[in-house]
Coordinates of C-alpha atoms and ligand atoms in Angstrom, one line a residue:
X1 CA 88.1 111.8 100.5
X2 CA 84.8 113.4 101.6
X3 CA 85.4 110.9 104.9
X4 CA 88.9 112.5 105.0
X5 CA 87.8 116.9 104.8
X6 CA 84.7 116.1 107.1
X7 CA 86.4 119.5 108.5
X8 CA 87.5 118.2 111.8
X9 CA 90.5 118.8 112.7
X10 CA 91.7 115.6 115.7
X11 CA 94.7 116.3 114.9
X12 CA 95.4 120.0 114.7
X13 CA 98.7 121.3 116.2
X14 CA 99.7 117.5 116.6
X15 CA 103.2 116.4 115.2
X16 CA 102.7 112.6 113.8
X17 CA 105.5 110.8 112.9
X18 CA 104.8 107.6 110.8
X19 CA 107.4 105.0 109.5
X20 CA 107.2 103.3 106.1
X21 CA 106.0 106.7 104.8
X22 CA 106.3 106.1 101.3
X23 CA 104.4 102.4 101.3
X24 CA 100.8 102.2 101.2
X25 CA 99.6 102.0 104.5
X26 CA 101.7 104.6 105.2
X27 CA 101.0 107.6 102.8
X28 CA 97.7 106.8 103.6
X29 CA 98.1 107.8 107.5
X30 CA 100.3 110.6 106.1
X31 CA 97.5 112.1 104.2
X32 CA 94.4 111.0 106.6
X33 CA 96.1 112.6 109.5
X34 CA 97.5 115.4 107.5
X35 CA 93.8 115.7 105.9
X36 CA 92.9 116.3 110.0
X37 CA 95.7 119.4 110.7
X38 CA 98.7 116.8 112.0
X39 CA 102.0 118.2 110.4
X40 CA 104.2 114.9 109.4
X41 CA 107.4 113.5 109.6
X42 CA 107.1 111.2 107.3
X43 CA 110.4 108.6 107.4
X44 CA 111.0 105.6 105.2
X45 CA 114.4 103.9 103.9
X46 CA 113.5 105.0 100.4
X47 CA 114.5 109.0 99.8
X48 CA 113.1 109.1 96.5
X49 CA 109.0 107.5 97.1
X50 CA 108.7 110.6 100.0
X51 CA 108.8 113.2 98.0
X52 CA 105.1 111.9 96.2
X53 CA 104.4 111.9 100.2
X54 CA 105.2 115.2 101.1
X55 CA 103.8 116.9 98.2
X56 CA 100.4 114.9 99.3
X57 CA 100.5 116.4 102.1
X58 CA 101.4 119.9 101.4
X59 CA 98.4 119.0 98.4
X60 CA 96.0 118.7 102.0
X61 CA 97.4 122.0 102.7
X62 CA 99.2 120.4 105.5
X63 CA 103.2 120.1 106.4
X64 CA 105.7 117.3 105.9
X65 CA 109.1 116.7 106.9
X66 CA 111.2 113.7 104.8
X67 CA 113.5 111.5 106.4
X68 CA 115.7 109.0 105.1
X69 CA 116.5 106.6 108.1
X70 CA 117.0 102.8 108.6
X71 CA 114.4 102.1 111.2
X72 CA 116.7 99.5 112.2
X73 CA 119.4 101.5 112.9
X74 CA 119.0 102.5 116.4
X75 CA 121.2 106.2 115.1
X76 CA 118.7 107.1 112.5
X77 CA 115.8 106.4 114.5
X78 CA 118.0 108.9 116.9
X79 CA 117.8 111.4 114.4
X80 CA 114.0 111.3 113.1
X81 CA 113.3 112.1 116.1
X82 CA 115.5 114.4 116.6
X83 CA 114.9 115.6 113.4
X84 CA 111.2 115.8 114.3
X85 CA 111.5 117.6 117.1
X86 CA 113.8 120.3 115.9
X87 CA 111.6 120.7 112.4
X88 CA 108.5 121.3 114.3
X89 CA 109.2 121.6 118.1
X90 CA 107.6 118.0 120.2
X91 CA 106.5 114.5 118.3
X92 CA 102.9 113.9 119.9
X93 CA 102.1 110.4 117.6
X94 CA 104.0 107.8 116.2
X95 CA 102.6 105.2 113.9
X96 CA 105.3 102.2 114.0
X97 CA 104.2 101.0 110.6
X98 CA 107.5 100.5 108.7
X99 CA 107.7 96.2 107.9
X100 CA 109.2 93.9 105.2
X101 CA 107.2 90.3 104.3
X102 CA 110.7 88.3 104.3
X103 CA 109.9 85.8 101.6
X104 CA 107.2 82.7 101.4
X105 CA 109.2 79.4 102.0
X106 CA 108.9 76.6 104.0
X107 CA 110.3 77.6 107.4
X108 CA 112.7 74.6 107.5
X109 CA 114.1 76.0 103.8
X110 CA 113.7 79.7 105.8
X111 CA 116.8 82.0 104.5
X112 CA 118.8 82.5 108.2
X113 CA 119.7 86.4 107.1
X114 CA 116.3 86.8 105.8
X115 CA 114.8 86.0 109.2
X116 CA 117.1 88.1 110.6
X117 CA 116.1 91.2 108.4
X118 CA 112.9 90.8 108.8
X119 CA 113.0 90.5 112.8
X120 CA 115.3 93.7 112.4
X121 CA 112.7 96.0 110.8
X122 CA 109.5 94.6 111.7
X123 CA 110.5 94.1 115.8
X124 CA 113.7 95.6 116.2
X125 CA 112.3 98.6 114.5
X126 CA 109.3 99.1 117.0
X127 CA 110.9 98.7 119.6
X128 CA 113.9 101.3 118.9
X129 CA 110.2 104.1 117.5
X130 CA 109.0 102.9 121.4
X131 CA 112.2 103.7 123.0
X132 CA 113.4 106.6 121.4
X133 CA 110.1 108.4 120.9
X134 CA 109.6 108.6 124.6
X135 CA 111.7 111.3 125.8
X136 CA 110.2 113.8 123.1
X137 CA 106.8 112.5 123.0
X138 CA 106.9 112.1 127.4
X139 CA 108.3 116.2 126.6
X140 CA 105.2 116.8 124.8
X141 CA 103.0 116.2 128.0
X142 CA 102.2 112.7 126.7
X143 CA 100.6 110.9 123.2
X144 CA 99.2 108.0 121.4
X145 CA 101.4 104.9 119.4
X146 CA 100.1 102.8 117.3
X147 CA 102.0 100.3 115.9
X148 CA 101.4 97.8 112.5
X149 CA 100.5 94.4 113.2
X150 CA 99.1 92.6 111.2
X151 CA 96.6 89.2 111.9
X152 CA 99.9 87.4 111.8
X153 CA 100.3 88.6 115.3
X154 CA 97.6 86.1 116.2
X155 CA 97.8 82.9 114.0
X156 CA 100.4 81.0 112.0
X157 CA 101.6 80.9 109.0
X158 CA 104.5 78.0 108.1
X159 CA 105.1 79.6 104.8
X160 CA 106.2 82.8 106.5
X161 CA 107.6 82.1 109.4
X162 CA 109.6 85.4 110.1
X163 CA 107.0 87.4 109.3
X164 CA 104.3 85.6 112.2
X165 CA 107.3 85.7 114.4
X166 CA 107.9 89.3 114.1
X167 CA 104.2 90.4 114.3
X168 CA 103.5 88.3 117.5
X169 CA 106.5 90.4 118.7
X170 CA 104.7 93.5 117.6
X171 CA 101.0 92.1 120.0
X172 CA 104.1 92.0 122.7
X173 CA 105.9 95.1 122.3
X174 CA 102.6 96.7 122.6
X175 CA 101.6 94.9 125.3
X176 CA 104.6 95.9 127.5
X177 CA 105.0 99.6 126.1
X178 CA 101.2 99.8 127.1
X179 CA 101.9 98.7 130.3
X180 CA 104.5 101.6 131.2
X181 CA 104.1 104.2 128.8
X182 CA 101.0 105.6 130.5
X183 CA 103.1 106.8 133.1
X184 CA 104.8 109.2 130.5
X185 CA 100.9 110.2 129.2
X186 CA 101.4 107.5 126.4
X187 CA 99.2 105.1 124.9
X188 CA 100.2 102.2 122.7
X189 CA 97.7 100.4 121.0
X190 CA 98.0 98.2 117.9
X191 CA 96.0 97.6 114.7
X192 CA 96.3 94.0 113.1
X193 CA 95.1 94.3 109.5
X194 CA 94.3 91.0 107.2
X195 CA 95.3 91.4 103.2
X196 CA 95.6 95.1 102.2
X197 CA 95.9 96.4 98.2
X198 CA 99.5 97.3 98.5
X199 CA 103.0 96.3 97.4
X200 CA 103.3 94.1 100.2
X201 CA 100.8 92.4 99.1
X202 CA 101.8 91.5 94.9
X203 CA 104.9 90.4 96.5
X204 CA 103.2 87.3 99.1
X205 CA 100.5 86.9 96.5
X206 CA 103.8 86.4 94.0
X207 CA 105.7 84.5 97.0
X208 CA 102.3 82.1 97.4
X209 CA 101.3 81.4 94.0
X210 CA 104.2 82.0 91.4
X211 CA 102.9 83.6 87.9
X212 CA 99.5 83.3 88.8
X213 CA 99.0 86.7 91.5
X214 CA 95.9 86.9 90.4
X215 CA 94.3 84.0 91.5
X216 CA 96.0 84.1 94.6
X217 CA 93.9 87.2 95.7
X218 CA 91.2 85.9 94.3
X219 CA 91.3 82.9 96.9
X220 CA 92.9 85.3 99.6
X221 CA 89.8 87.2 99.6
X222 CA 87.2 84.3 99.6
X223 CA 88.2 83.8 102.6
X224 CA 87.2 86.9 104.4
X225 CA 84.0 87.7 105.5
X226 CA 83.8 91.0 103.8
X227 CA 84.7 89.5 100.2
X228 CA 87.9 91.7 99.9
X229 CA 91.2 93.0 100.5
X230 CA 91.0 96.3 102.5
X231 CA 92.4 99.4 100.9
X232 CA 95.0 101.4 102.7
X233 CA 92.5 104.2 103.5
X234 CA 90.5 101.9 105.6
X235 CA 93.7 101.1 108.0
X236 CA 94.1 104.3 108.3
X237 CA 91.8 105.7 109.3
X238 CA 91.9 102.8 112.1
X239 CA 94.7 103.8 113.0
X240 CA 93.8 107.7 113.3
X241 CA 90.8 106.9 115.5
X242 CA 93.1 105.2 118.1
X243 CA 95.7 108.1 117.4
X244 CA 92.8 110.3 118.6
X245 CA 91.5 111.5 121.8
X246 CA 88.3 109.6 121.1
X247 CA 90.2 106.8 122.0
X248 CA 91.9 108.3 124.9
X249 CA 91.0 104.9 127.4
X250 CA 92.2 102.8 125.2
X251 CA 95.5 101.3 125.6
X252 CA 97.1 98.1 125.2
X253 CA 94.2 96.7 122.7
X254 CA 94.8 94.8 119.7
X255 CA 92.4 96.1 117.0
X256 CA 91.8 94.1 114.1
X257 CA 91.3 95.7 110.6
X258 CA 90.6 92.3 108.8
X259 CA 87.1 92.3 106.6
X260 CA 86.0 89.6 109.8
X261 CA 89.0 87.1 108.7
X262 CA 89.8 86.2 111.8
X263 CA 86.1 84.9 112.9
X264 CA 86.6 81.4 111.9
Ligands
NAD1 P1 104.5 98.6 102.0 O1 106.0 97.6 101.1 O2 104.0 99.3 100.8 O3 105.5 99.8 103.2 C1 106.4 99.5 103.8 C2 107.7 100.6 103.7 O4 108.7 99.8 104.8 C3 107.4 100.8 102.5 O5 107.6 102.0 102.1 C4 109.6 100.5 102.6 O6 110.2 101.7 101.9 C5 109.2 101.1 104.6 N1 110.3 100.2 104.8 C6 110.2 99.1 104.7 N2 112.3 99.0 105.2 C7 112.3 99.9 106.4 C8 113.1 100.5 106.8 N3 114.2 99.2 107.5 N4 113.7 101.5 107.5 C9 112.1 102.4 107.3 N5 110.8 101.4 105.8 C10 111.0 101.1 105.4 O7 104.0 97.3 102.5 P2 102.1 98.1 103.7 O8 101.4 97.1 102.8 O9 101.9 100.0 103.2 O10 102.9 97.8 105.4 C11 102.7 98.8 106.3 C12 102.8 97.7 107.6 O11 101.6 97.1 107.4 C13 103.9 96.3 107.1 O12 104.6 96.8 109.3 C14 102.9 95.5 107.4 O13 103.6 94.5 108.0 C15 101.5 95.8 108.0 N6 100.8 95.2 107.2 C16 100.9 95.2 106.1 C17 99.4 94.1 105.1 C18 99.5 94.0 103.8 O14 98.9 93.4 103.9 N7 100.1 94.9 103.0 C19 98.9 93.7 106.3 C20 99.2 93.9 107.3 C21 100.2 94.3 108.1

């Protein structure tokens, strides 16, 4: 909390849309941005889980609007942008964070419907966010976007092929948008976390080693030079950095937040 409450107001007067806001990284990002002055448009499929997020933002003295939407559906993405503009007067920042892990299965056995859903949420969802936020952010004179990729966006794992493919695609979308969005004053970057202590890792631990999630966690952590998973707030801090003017010359970057996991 002391880190968040340094008295900085890097986002005073800014409006930030965070998708997947009810999840681990999403909620931590909402709270981090709000603690530095941003108004928050909190988007998630799970409307009931947005309530504590909104309460948390208000508890930090911020304002938040909860929007229930599926990021894979164009009309719902257009609606979360419109709701944000109508409620707060515009959008300056976007965090394309909503994502799903799919299942843990060898590629040759991977269910096609799960593959399609993972690509729909993780890739189409980011694509639609980039597409529909552009006019609103351009109208404000520009802004900054962070897409949640993963170390799975630059490495392979045949047991989570849909997730790996989707995060490689998020890297591609980040680079594609970063090459043209600056014409509208918008920077686009990606963060690539290694395991973060959230629901998603609980599901993956169970998938990789059924019935022994704690053992899997220990094994995963031992492969990370820092020896542990990231906390959601540690990822939120890097997201906030990339959204802020401190990184005004950073565009199209892939920012690993992985404790050194991809150094070998
Ligand atoms: P999480 O499961 O805690 O949160 C994800 C949120 O996205 C949930 O609240 C969920 O309801 C929401 N969501 C899912 N599908 C949606 C849809 N179609 N429309 C709107 N909302 C939807 O997971 P998390 O760990 O906080 O992950 C956030 C992002 O970070 C994801 O993109 C994930 O791939 C990425 N990431 C996570 C890790 C990790 O280890 N946890 C590592 C690297 C990258």
